[in-house]
Coordinates of N, CA and C in Angstrom, one line a residue:
X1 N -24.4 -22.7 18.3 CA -24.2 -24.1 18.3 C -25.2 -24.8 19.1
X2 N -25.8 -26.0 18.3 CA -26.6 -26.7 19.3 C -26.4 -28.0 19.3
X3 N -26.5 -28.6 20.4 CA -26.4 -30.1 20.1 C -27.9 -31.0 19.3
X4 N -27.3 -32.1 18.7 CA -28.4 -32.7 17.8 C -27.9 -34.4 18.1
X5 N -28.5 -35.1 18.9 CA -28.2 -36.7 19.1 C -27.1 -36.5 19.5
X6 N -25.5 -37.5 18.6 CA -24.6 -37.3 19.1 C -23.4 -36.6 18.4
X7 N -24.1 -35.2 17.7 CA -23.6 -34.3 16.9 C -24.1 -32.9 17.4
X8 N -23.3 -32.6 17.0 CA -23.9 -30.5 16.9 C -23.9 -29.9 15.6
X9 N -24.8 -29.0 15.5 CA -24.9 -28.2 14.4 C -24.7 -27.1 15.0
X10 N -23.5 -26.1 13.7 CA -23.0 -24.9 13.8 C -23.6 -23.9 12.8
X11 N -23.6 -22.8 12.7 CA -23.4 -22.1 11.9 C -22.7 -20.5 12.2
X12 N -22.2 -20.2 10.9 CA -20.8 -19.5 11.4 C -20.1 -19.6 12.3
X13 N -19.3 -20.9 12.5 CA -18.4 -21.5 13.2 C -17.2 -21.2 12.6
X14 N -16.1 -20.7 13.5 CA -15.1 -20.5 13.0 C -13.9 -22.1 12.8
X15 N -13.7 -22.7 12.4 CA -12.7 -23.3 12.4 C -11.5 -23.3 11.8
X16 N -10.2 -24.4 11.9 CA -8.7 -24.3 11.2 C -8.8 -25.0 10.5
X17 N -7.9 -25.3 9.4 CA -7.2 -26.0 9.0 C -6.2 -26.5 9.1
X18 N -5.6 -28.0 8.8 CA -4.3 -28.2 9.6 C -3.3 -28.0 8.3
X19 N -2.4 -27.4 8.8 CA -0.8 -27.4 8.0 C -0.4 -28.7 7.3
X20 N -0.3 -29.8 6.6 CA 0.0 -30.8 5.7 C -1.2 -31.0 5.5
X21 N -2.4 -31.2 5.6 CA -3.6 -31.8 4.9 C -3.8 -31.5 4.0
X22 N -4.6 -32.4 3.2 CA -5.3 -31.9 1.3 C -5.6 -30.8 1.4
X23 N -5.1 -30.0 0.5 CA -5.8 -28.6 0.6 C -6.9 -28.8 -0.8
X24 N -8.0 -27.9 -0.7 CA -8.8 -27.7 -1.4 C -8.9 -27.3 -2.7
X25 N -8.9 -28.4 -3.2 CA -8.0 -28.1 -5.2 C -9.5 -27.9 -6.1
X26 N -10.0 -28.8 -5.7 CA -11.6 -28.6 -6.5 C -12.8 -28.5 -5.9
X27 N -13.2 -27.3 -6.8 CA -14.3 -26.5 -6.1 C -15.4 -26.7 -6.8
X28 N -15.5 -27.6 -7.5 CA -16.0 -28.3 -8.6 C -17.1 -29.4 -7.4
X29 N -16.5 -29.9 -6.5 CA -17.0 -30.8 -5.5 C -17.3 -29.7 -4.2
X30 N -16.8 -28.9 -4.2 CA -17.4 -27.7 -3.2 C -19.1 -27.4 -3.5
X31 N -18.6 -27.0 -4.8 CA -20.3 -26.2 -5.4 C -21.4 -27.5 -5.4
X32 N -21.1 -28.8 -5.9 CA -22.0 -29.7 -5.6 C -22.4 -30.4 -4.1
X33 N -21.3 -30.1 -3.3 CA -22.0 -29.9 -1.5 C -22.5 -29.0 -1.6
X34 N -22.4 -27.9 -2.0 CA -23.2 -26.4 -1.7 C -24.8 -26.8 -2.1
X35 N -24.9 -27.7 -3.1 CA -26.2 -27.9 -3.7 C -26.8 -28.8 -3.1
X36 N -26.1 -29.8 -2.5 CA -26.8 -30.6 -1.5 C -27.2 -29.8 -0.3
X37 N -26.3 -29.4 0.0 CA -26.7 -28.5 1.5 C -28.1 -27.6 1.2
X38 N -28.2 -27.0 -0.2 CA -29.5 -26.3 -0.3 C -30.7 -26.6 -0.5
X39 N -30.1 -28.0 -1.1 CA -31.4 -28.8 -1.2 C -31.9 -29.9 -0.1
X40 N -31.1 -29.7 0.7 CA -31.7 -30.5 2.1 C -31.2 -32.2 2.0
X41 N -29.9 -31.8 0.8 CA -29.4 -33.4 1.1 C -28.5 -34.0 2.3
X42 N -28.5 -35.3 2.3 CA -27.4 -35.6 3.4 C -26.4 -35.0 3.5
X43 N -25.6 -34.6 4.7 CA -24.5 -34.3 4.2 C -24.0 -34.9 5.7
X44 N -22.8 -35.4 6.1 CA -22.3 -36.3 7.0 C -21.7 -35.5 7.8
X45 N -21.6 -35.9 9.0 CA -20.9 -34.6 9.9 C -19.7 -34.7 9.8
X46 N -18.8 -33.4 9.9 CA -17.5 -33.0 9.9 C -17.2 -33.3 11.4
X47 N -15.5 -33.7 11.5 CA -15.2 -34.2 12.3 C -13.5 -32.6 12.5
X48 N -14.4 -32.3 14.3 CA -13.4 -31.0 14.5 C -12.7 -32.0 15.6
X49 N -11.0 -31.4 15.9 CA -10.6 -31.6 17.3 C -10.9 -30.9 18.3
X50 N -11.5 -31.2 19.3 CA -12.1 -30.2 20.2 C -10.9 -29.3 20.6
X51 N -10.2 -29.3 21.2 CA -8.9 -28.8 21.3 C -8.4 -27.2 20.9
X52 N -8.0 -27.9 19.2 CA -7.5 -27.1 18.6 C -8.2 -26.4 17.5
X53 N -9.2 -27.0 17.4 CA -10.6 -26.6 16.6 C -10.3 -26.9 14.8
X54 N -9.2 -28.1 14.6 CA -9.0 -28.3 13.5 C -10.0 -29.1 12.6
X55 N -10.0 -28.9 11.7 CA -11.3 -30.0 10.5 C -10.5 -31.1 10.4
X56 N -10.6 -32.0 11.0 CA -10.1 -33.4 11.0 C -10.5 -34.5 9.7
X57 N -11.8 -33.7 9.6 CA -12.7 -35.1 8.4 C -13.2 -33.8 8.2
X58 N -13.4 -33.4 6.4 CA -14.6 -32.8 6.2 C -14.2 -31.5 5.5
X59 N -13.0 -31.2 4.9 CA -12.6 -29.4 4.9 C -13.6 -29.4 3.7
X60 N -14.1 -30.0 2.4 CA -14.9 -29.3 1.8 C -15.7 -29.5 2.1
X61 N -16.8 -30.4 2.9 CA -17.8 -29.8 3.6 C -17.9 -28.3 4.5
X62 N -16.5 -28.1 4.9 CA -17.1 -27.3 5.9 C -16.8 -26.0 4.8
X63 N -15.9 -25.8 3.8 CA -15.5 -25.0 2.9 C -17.1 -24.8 2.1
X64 N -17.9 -25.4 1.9 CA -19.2 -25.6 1.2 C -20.2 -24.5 2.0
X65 N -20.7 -24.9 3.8 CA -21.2 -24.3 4.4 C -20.5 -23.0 5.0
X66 N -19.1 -22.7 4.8 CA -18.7 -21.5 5.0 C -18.9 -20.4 3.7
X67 N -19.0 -20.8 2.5 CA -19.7 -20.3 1.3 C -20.8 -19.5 1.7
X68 N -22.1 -20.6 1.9 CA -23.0 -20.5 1.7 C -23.5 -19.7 3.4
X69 N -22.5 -19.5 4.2 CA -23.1 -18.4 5.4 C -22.4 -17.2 5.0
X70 N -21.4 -16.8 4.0 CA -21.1 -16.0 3.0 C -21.9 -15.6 2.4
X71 N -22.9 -16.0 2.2 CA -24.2 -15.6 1.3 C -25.0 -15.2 1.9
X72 N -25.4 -15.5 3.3 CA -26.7 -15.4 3.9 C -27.2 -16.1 4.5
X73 N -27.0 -17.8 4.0 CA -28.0 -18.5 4.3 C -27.1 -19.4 5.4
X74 N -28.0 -19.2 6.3 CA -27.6 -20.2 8.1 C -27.9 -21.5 7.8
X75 N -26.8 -22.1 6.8 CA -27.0 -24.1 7.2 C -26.4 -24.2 7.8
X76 N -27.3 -25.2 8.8 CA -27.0 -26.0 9.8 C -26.4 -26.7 9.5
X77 N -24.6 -26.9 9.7 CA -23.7 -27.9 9.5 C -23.7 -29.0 11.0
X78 N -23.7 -29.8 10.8 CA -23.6 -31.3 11.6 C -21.6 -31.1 12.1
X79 N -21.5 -31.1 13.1 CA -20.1 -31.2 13.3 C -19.8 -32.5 15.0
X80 N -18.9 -33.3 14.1 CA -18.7 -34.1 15.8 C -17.2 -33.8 16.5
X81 N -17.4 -33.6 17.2 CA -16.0 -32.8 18.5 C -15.7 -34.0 19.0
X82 N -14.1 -34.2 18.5 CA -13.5 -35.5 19.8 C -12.3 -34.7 20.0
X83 N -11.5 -35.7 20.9 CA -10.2 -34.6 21.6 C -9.1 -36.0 21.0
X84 N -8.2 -35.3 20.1 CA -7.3 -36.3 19.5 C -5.7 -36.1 20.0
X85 N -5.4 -37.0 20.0 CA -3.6 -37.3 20.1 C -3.1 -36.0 19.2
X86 N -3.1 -36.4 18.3 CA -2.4 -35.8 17.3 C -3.3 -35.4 15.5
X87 N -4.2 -34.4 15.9 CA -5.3 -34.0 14.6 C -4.7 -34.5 13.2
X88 N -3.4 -34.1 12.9 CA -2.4 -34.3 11.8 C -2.9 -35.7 11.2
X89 N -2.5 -36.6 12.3 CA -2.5 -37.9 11.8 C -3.7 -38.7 11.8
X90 N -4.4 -38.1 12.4 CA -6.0 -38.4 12.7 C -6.3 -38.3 11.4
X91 N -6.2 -37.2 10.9 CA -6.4 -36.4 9.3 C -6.4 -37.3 8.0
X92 N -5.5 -37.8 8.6 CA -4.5 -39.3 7.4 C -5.5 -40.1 7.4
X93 N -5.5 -40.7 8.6 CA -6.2 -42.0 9.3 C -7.3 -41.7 8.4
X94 N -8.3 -40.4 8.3 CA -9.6 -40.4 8.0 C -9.6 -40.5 6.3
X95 N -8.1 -39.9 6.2 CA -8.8 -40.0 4.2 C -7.8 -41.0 3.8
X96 N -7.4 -41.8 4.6 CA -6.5 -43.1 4.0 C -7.0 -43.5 2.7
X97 N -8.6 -44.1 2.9 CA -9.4 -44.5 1.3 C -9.8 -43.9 0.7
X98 N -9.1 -42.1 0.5 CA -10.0 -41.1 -0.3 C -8.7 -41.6 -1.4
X99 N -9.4 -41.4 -2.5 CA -8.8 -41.0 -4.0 C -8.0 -40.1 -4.3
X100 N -7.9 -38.8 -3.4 CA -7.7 -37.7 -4.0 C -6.3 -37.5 -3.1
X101 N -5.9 -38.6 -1.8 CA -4.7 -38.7 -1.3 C -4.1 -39.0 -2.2
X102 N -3.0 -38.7 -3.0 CA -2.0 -39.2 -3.4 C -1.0 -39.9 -2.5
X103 N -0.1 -40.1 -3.3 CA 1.7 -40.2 -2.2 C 1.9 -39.0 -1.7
X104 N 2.1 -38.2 -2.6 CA 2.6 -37.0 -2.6 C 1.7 -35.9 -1.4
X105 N 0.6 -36.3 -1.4 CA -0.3 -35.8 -0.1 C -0.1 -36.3 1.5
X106 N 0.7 -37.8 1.3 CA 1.2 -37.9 2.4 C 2.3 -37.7 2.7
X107 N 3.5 -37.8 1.7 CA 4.7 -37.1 2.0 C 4.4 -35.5 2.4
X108 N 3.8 -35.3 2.1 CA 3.5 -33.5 2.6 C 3.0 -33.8 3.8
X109 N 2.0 -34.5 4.3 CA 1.2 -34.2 5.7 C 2.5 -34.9 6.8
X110 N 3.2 -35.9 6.1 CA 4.2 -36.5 7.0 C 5.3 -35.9 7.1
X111 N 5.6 -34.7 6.6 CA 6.5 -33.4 6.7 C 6.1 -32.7 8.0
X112 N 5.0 -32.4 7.3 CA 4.2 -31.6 8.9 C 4.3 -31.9 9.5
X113 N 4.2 -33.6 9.9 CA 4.7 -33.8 11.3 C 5.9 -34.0 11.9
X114 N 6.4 -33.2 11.3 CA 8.2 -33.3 11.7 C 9.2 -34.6 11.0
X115 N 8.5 -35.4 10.3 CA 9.6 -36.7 10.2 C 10.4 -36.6 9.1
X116 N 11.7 -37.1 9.4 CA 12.9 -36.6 8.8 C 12.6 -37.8 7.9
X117 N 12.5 -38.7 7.8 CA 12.3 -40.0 6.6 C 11.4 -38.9 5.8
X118 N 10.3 -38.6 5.3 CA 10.4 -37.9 4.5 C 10.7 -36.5 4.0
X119 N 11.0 -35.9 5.1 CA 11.5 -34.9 4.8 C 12.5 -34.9 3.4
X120 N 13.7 -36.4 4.1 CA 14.8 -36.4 3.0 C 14.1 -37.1 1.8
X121 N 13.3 -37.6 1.8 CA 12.7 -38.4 0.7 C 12.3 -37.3 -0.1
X122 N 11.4 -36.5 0.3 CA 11.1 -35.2 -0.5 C 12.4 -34.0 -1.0
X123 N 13.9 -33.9 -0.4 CA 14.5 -33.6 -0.7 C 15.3 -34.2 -1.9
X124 N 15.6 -35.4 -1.9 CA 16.4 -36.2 -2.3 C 15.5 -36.0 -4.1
X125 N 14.0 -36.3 -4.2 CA 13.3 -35.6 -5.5 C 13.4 -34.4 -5.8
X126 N 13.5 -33.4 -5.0 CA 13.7 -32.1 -6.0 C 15.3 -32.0 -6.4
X127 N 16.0 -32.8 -5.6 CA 17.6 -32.1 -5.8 C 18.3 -33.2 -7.1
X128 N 17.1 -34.2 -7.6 CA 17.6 -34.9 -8.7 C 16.9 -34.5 -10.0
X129 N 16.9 -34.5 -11.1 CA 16.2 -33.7 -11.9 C 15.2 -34.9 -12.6
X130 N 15.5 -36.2 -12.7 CA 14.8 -37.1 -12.8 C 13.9 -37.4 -12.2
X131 N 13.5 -37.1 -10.9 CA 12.5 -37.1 -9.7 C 11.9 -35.7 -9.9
X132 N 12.0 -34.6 -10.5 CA 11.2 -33.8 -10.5 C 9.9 -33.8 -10.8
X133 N 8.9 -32.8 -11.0 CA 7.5 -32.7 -10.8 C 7.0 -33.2 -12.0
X134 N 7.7 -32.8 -13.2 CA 6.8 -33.6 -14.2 C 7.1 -35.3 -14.3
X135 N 7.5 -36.2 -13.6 CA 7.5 -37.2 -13.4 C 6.8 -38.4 -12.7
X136 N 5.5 -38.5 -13.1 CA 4.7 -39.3 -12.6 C 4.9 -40.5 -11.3
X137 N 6.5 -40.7 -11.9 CA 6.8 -41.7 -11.1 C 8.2 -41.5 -10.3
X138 N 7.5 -40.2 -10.0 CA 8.6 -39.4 -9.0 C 9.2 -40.3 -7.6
X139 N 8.1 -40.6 -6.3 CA 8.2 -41.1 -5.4 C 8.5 -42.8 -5.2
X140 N 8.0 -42.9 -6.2 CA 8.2 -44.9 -6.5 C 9.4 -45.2 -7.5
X141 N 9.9 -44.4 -8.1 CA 11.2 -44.3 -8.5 C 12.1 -44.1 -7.1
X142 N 12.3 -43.4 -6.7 CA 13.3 -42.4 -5.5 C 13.1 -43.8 -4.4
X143 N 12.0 -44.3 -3.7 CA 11.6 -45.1 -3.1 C 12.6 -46.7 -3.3
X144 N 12.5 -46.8 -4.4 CA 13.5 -48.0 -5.2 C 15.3 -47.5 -5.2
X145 N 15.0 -46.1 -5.3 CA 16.9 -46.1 -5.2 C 17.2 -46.2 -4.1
X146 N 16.4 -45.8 -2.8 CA 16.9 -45.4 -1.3 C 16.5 -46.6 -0.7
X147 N 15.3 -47.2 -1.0 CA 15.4 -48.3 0.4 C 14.9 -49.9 -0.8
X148 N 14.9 -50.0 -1.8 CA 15.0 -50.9 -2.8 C 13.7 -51.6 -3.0
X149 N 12.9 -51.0 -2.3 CA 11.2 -51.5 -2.2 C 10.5 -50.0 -3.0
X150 N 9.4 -50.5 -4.1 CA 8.2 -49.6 -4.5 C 6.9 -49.5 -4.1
X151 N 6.8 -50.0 -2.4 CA 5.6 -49.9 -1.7 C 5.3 -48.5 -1.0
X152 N 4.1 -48.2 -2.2 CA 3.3 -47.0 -1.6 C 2.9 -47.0 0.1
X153 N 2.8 -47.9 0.3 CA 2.4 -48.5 1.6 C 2.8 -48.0 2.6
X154 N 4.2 -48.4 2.2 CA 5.2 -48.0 3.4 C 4.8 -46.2 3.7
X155 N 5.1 -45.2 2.7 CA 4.9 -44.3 2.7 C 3.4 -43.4 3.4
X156 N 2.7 -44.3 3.1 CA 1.1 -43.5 3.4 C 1.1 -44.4 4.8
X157 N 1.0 -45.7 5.4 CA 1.2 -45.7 6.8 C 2.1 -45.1 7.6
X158 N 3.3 -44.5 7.2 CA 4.2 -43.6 8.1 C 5.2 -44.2 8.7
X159 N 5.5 -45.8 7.8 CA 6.5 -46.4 8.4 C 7.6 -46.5 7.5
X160 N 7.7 -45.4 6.7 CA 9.2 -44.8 5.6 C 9.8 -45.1 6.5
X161 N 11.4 -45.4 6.5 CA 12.6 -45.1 7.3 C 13.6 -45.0 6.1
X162 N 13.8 -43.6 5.8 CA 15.3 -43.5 5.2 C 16.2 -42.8 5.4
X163 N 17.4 -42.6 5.8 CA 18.7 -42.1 6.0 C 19.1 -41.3 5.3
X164 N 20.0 -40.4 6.0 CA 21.1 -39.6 4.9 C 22.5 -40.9 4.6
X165 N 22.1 -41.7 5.0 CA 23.3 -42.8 4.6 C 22.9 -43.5 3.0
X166 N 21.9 -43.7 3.6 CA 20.4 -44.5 2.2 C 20.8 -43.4 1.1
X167 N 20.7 -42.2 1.4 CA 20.6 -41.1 0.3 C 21.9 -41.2 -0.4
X168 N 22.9 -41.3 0.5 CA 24.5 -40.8 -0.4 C 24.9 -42.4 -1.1
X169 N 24.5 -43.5 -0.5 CA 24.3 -44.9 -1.6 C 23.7 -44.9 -2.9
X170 N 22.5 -44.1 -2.5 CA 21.1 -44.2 -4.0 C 21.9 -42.6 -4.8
X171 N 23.2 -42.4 -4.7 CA 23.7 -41.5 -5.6 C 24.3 -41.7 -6.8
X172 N 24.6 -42.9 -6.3 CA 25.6 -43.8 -7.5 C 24.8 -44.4 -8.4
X173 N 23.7 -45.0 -7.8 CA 22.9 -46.1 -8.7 C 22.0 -44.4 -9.6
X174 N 21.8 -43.5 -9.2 CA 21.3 -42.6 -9.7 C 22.1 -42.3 -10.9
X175 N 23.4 -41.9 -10.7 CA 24.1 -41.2 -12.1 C 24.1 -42.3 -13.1
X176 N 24.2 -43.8 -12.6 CA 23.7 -44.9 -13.5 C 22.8 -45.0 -14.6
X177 N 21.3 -44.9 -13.4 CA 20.1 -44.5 -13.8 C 20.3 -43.4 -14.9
X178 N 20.9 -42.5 -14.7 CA 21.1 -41.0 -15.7 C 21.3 -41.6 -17.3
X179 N 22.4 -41.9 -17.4 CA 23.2 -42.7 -18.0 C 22.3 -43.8 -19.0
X180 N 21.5 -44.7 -18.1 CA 20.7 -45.8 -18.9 C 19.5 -44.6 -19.4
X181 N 18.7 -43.9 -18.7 CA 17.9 -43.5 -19.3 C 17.6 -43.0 -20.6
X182 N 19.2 -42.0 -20.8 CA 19.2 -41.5 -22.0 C 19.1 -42.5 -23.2
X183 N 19.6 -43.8 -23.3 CA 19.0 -45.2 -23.9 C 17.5 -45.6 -24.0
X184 N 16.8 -45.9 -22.7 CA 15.5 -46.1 -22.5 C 14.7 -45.3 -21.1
X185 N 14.2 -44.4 -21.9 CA 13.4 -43.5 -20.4 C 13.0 -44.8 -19.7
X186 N 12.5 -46.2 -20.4 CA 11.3 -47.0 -18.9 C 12.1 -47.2 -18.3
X187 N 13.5 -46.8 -17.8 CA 14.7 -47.1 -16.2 C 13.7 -46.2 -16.0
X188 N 12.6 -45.5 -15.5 CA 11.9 -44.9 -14.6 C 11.2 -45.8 -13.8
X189 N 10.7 -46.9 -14.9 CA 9.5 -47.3 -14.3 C 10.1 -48.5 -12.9
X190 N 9.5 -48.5 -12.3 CA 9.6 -48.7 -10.8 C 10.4 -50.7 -10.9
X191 N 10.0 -50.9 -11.7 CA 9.9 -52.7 -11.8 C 11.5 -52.4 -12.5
X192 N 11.7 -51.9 -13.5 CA 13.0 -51.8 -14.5 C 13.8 -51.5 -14.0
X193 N 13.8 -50.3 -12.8 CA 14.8 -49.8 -11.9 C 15.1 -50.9 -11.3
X194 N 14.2 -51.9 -10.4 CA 14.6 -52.8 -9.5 C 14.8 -54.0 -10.3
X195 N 15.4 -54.1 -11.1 CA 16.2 -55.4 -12.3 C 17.4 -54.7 -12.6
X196 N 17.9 -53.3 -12.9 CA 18.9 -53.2 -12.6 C 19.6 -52.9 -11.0
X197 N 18.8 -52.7 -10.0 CA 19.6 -52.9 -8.7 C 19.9 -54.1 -8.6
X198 N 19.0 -54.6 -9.1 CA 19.2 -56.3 -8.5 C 20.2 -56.9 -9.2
X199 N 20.5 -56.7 -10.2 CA 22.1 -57.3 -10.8 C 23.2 -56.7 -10.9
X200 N 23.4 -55.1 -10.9 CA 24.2 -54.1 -10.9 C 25.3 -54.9 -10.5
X201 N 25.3 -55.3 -8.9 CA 27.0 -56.0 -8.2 C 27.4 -56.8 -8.9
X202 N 26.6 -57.8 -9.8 CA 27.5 -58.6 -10.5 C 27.9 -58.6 -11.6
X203 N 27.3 -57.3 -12.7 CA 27.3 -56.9 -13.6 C 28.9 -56.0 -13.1
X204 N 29.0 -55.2 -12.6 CA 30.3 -54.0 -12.5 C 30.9 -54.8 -11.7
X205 N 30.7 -55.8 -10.7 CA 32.4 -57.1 -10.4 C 33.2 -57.5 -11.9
X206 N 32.4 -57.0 -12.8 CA 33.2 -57.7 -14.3 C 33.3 -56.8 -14.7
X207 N 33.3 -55.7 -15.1 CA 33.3 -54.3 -15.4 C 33.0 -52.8 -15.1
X208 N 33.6 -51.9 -15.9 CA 33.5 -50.7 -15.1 C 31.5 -50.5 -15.9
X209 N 31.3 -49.7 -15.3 CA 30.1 -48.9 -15.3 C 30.1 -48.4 -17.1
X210 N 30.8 -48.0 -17.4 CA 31.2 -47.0 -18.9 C 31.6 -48.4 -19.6
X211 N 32.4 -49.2 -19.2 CA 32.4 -50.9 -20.3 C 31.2 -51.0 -20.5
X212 N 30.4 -51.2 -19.6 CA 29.3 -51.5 -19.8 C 27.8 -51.1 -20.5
X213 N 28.3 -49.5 -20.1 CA 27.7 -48.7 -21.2 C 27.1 -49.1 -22.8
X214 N 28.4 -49.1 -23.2 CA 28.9 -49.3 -24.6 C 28.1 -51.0 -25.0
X215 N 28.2 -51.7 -24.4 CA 27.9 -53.3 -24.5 C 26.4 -52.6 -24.4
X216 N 25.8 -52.0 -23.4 CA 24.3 -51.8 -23.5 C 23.7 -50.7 -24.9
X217 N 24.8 -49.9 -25.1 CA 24.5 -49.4 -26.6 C 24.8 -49.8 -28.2
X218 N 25.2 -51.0 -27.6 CA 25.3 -52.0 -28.9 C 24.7 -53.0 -28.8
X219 N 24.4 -53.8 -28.0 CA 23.4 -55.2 -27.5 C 22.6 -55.3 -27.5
X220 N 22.0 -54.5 -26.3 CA 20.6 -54.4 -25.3 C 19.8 -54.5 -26.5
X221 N 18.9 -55.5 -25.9 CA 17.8 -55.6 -26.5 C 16.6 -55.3 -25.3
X222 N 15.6 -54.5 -25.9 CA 14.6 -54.2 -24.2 C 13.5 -55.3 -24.3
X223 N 13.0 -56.1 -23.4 CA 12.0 -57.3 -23.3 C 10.5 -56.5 -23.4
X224 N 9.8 -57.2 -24.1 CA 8.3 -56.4 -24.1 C 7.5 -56.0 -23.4
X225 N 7.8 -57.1 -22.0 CA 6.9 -56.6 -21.0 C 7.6 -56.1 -20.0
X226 N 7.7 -55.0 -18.7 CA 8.2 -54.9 -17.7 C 8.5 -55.2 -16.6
X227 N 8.4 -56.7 -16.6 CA 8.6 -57.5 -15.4 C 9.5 -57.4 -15.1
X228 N 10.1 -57.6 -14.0 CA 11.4 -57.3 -13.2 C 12.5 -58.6 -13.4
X229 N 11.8 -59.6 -13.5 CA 12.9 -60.8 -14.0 C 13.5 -60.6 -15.9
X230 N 12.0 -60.3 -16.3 CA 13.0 -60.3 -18.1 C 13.9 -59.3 -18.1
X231 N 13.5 -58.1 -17.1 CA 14.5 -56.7 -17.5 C 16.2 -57.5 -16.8
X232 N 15.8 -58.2 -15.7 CA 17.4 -58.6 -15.1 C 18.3 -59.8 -16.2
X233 N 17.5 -60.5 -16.8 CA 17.6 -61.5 -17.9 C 18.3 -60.7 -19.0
X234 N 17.7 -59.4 -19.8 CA 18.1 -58.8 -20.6 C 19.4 -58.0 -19.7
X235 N 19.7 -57.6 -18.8 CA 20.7 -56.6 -18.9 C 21.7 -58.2 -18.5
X236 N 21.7 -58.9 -18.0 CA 23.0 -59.9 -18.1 C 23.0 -60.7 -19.5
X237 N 22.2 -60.9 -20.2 CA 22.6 -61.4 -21.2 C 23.4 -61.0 -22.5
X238 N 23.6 -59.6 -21.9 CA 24.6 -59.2 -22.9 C 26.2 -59.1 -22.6
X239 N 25.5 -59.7 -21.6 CA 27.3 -60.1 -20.9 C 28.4 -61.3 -21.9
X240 N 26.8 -62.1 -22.3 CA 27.4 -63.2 -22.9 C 28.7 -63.2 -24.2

């Protein structure tokens, strides 16, 4: 290891990986660092925690130059050493604008770090079969039963807060959900969901759930577009 300005270059450096980070899915973008690195292109310095020696910024960079000293050839990787609070979250912070975070990439890293908001958020999707994996709109569905907002936001800055109280509430509007879907799958879509939370109480003050049923299997007419006001318009109008 040597120092270079206000970086160092390593080669055959051992480093970690942290436990919730992106893990390395495409190698597709590996092999084209690999080819920069051979060809003497830029490549940006990876960012370690001094510490704990974790890849903070950079796993397929550094997955690229651990290849290619696999092979032989000594590139000089650029690495910057700081001493962090917490690498985990540092991790986040750094790929907040990456593309390739999902939701689902931060509910995982914010597992890692112990927090029970999503822990149950992540439980509460596998234990409903609606929320399962082939469901695109897994977390922004689940998101709208438990705390009645579809902001990704909340989730990826780490200011989720949901309950096992939130969970045993969003159980009822769930078997609902069950219920409406077999009529129209779009009760998935995130806007449709929140047009029926939003009038549900005053729709079932007049009737049971199953009266209602029936009026929506003979009535309902679905609005063209999925705005959250026409879908609340349509499910009270067949009250009339």
């Amino acid at each position: 290891m040597k120092q270079m300005n206000n970086a160092y270059v390593v080669v055959n450096e051992k480093f970690n990986f942290i436990e919730g980070n992106r893990e390395i899915a495409d190698m597709s973008h590996v092999c084209s660092i690999m080819n920069a690195m051979i060809n003497n292109g830029f490549i940006p310095p990876i960012v370690v925690d001094n510490k704990t020696r974790y890849v903070v910024d950079g796993q397929h960079r550094y997955t690229a130059a651990t290849n290619l000293w696999k092979q032989g050839i000594d590139y000089q990787l650029p690495v910057i050493f700081h001493d962090f609070d917490n690498p985990l979250l540092a991790a986040i912070l750094y790929n907040n604008k990456s593309k390739e975070w999902r939701t689902a990439s931060y509910v995982k890293a914010y597992i890692a770090d112990g927090r029970e908001s999503y822990i149950l958020l992540q439980r509460f999707c596998e234990s409903h079969s609606l929320l399962g994996t082939g469901n695109k709109f897994k977390y922004s569905t689940a998101l709208v039963l438990l705390t009645h907002t579809h902001s990704s936001e909340i989730v990826k800055n780490g200011n989720l807060v949901v309950t096992q109280d939130q969970c045993d509430k969003a159980e009822a509007v769930y078997q609902e959900m069950t219920s409406l879907y077999k009529l129209f799958p779009a009760i998935l879509q995130k806007t449709i969901l929140k047009a029926w939370i939003n009038c549900r109480t005053s729709i079932l003050a007049k009737m049971s759930f199953q009266e209602y049923l029936k009026l929506v299997s003979n009535k309902f007419v679905a609005p063209a577009a999925f705005r959250t006001s026409e879908w609340e318009n349509a499910f009270i109008k067949i009250l009339a």
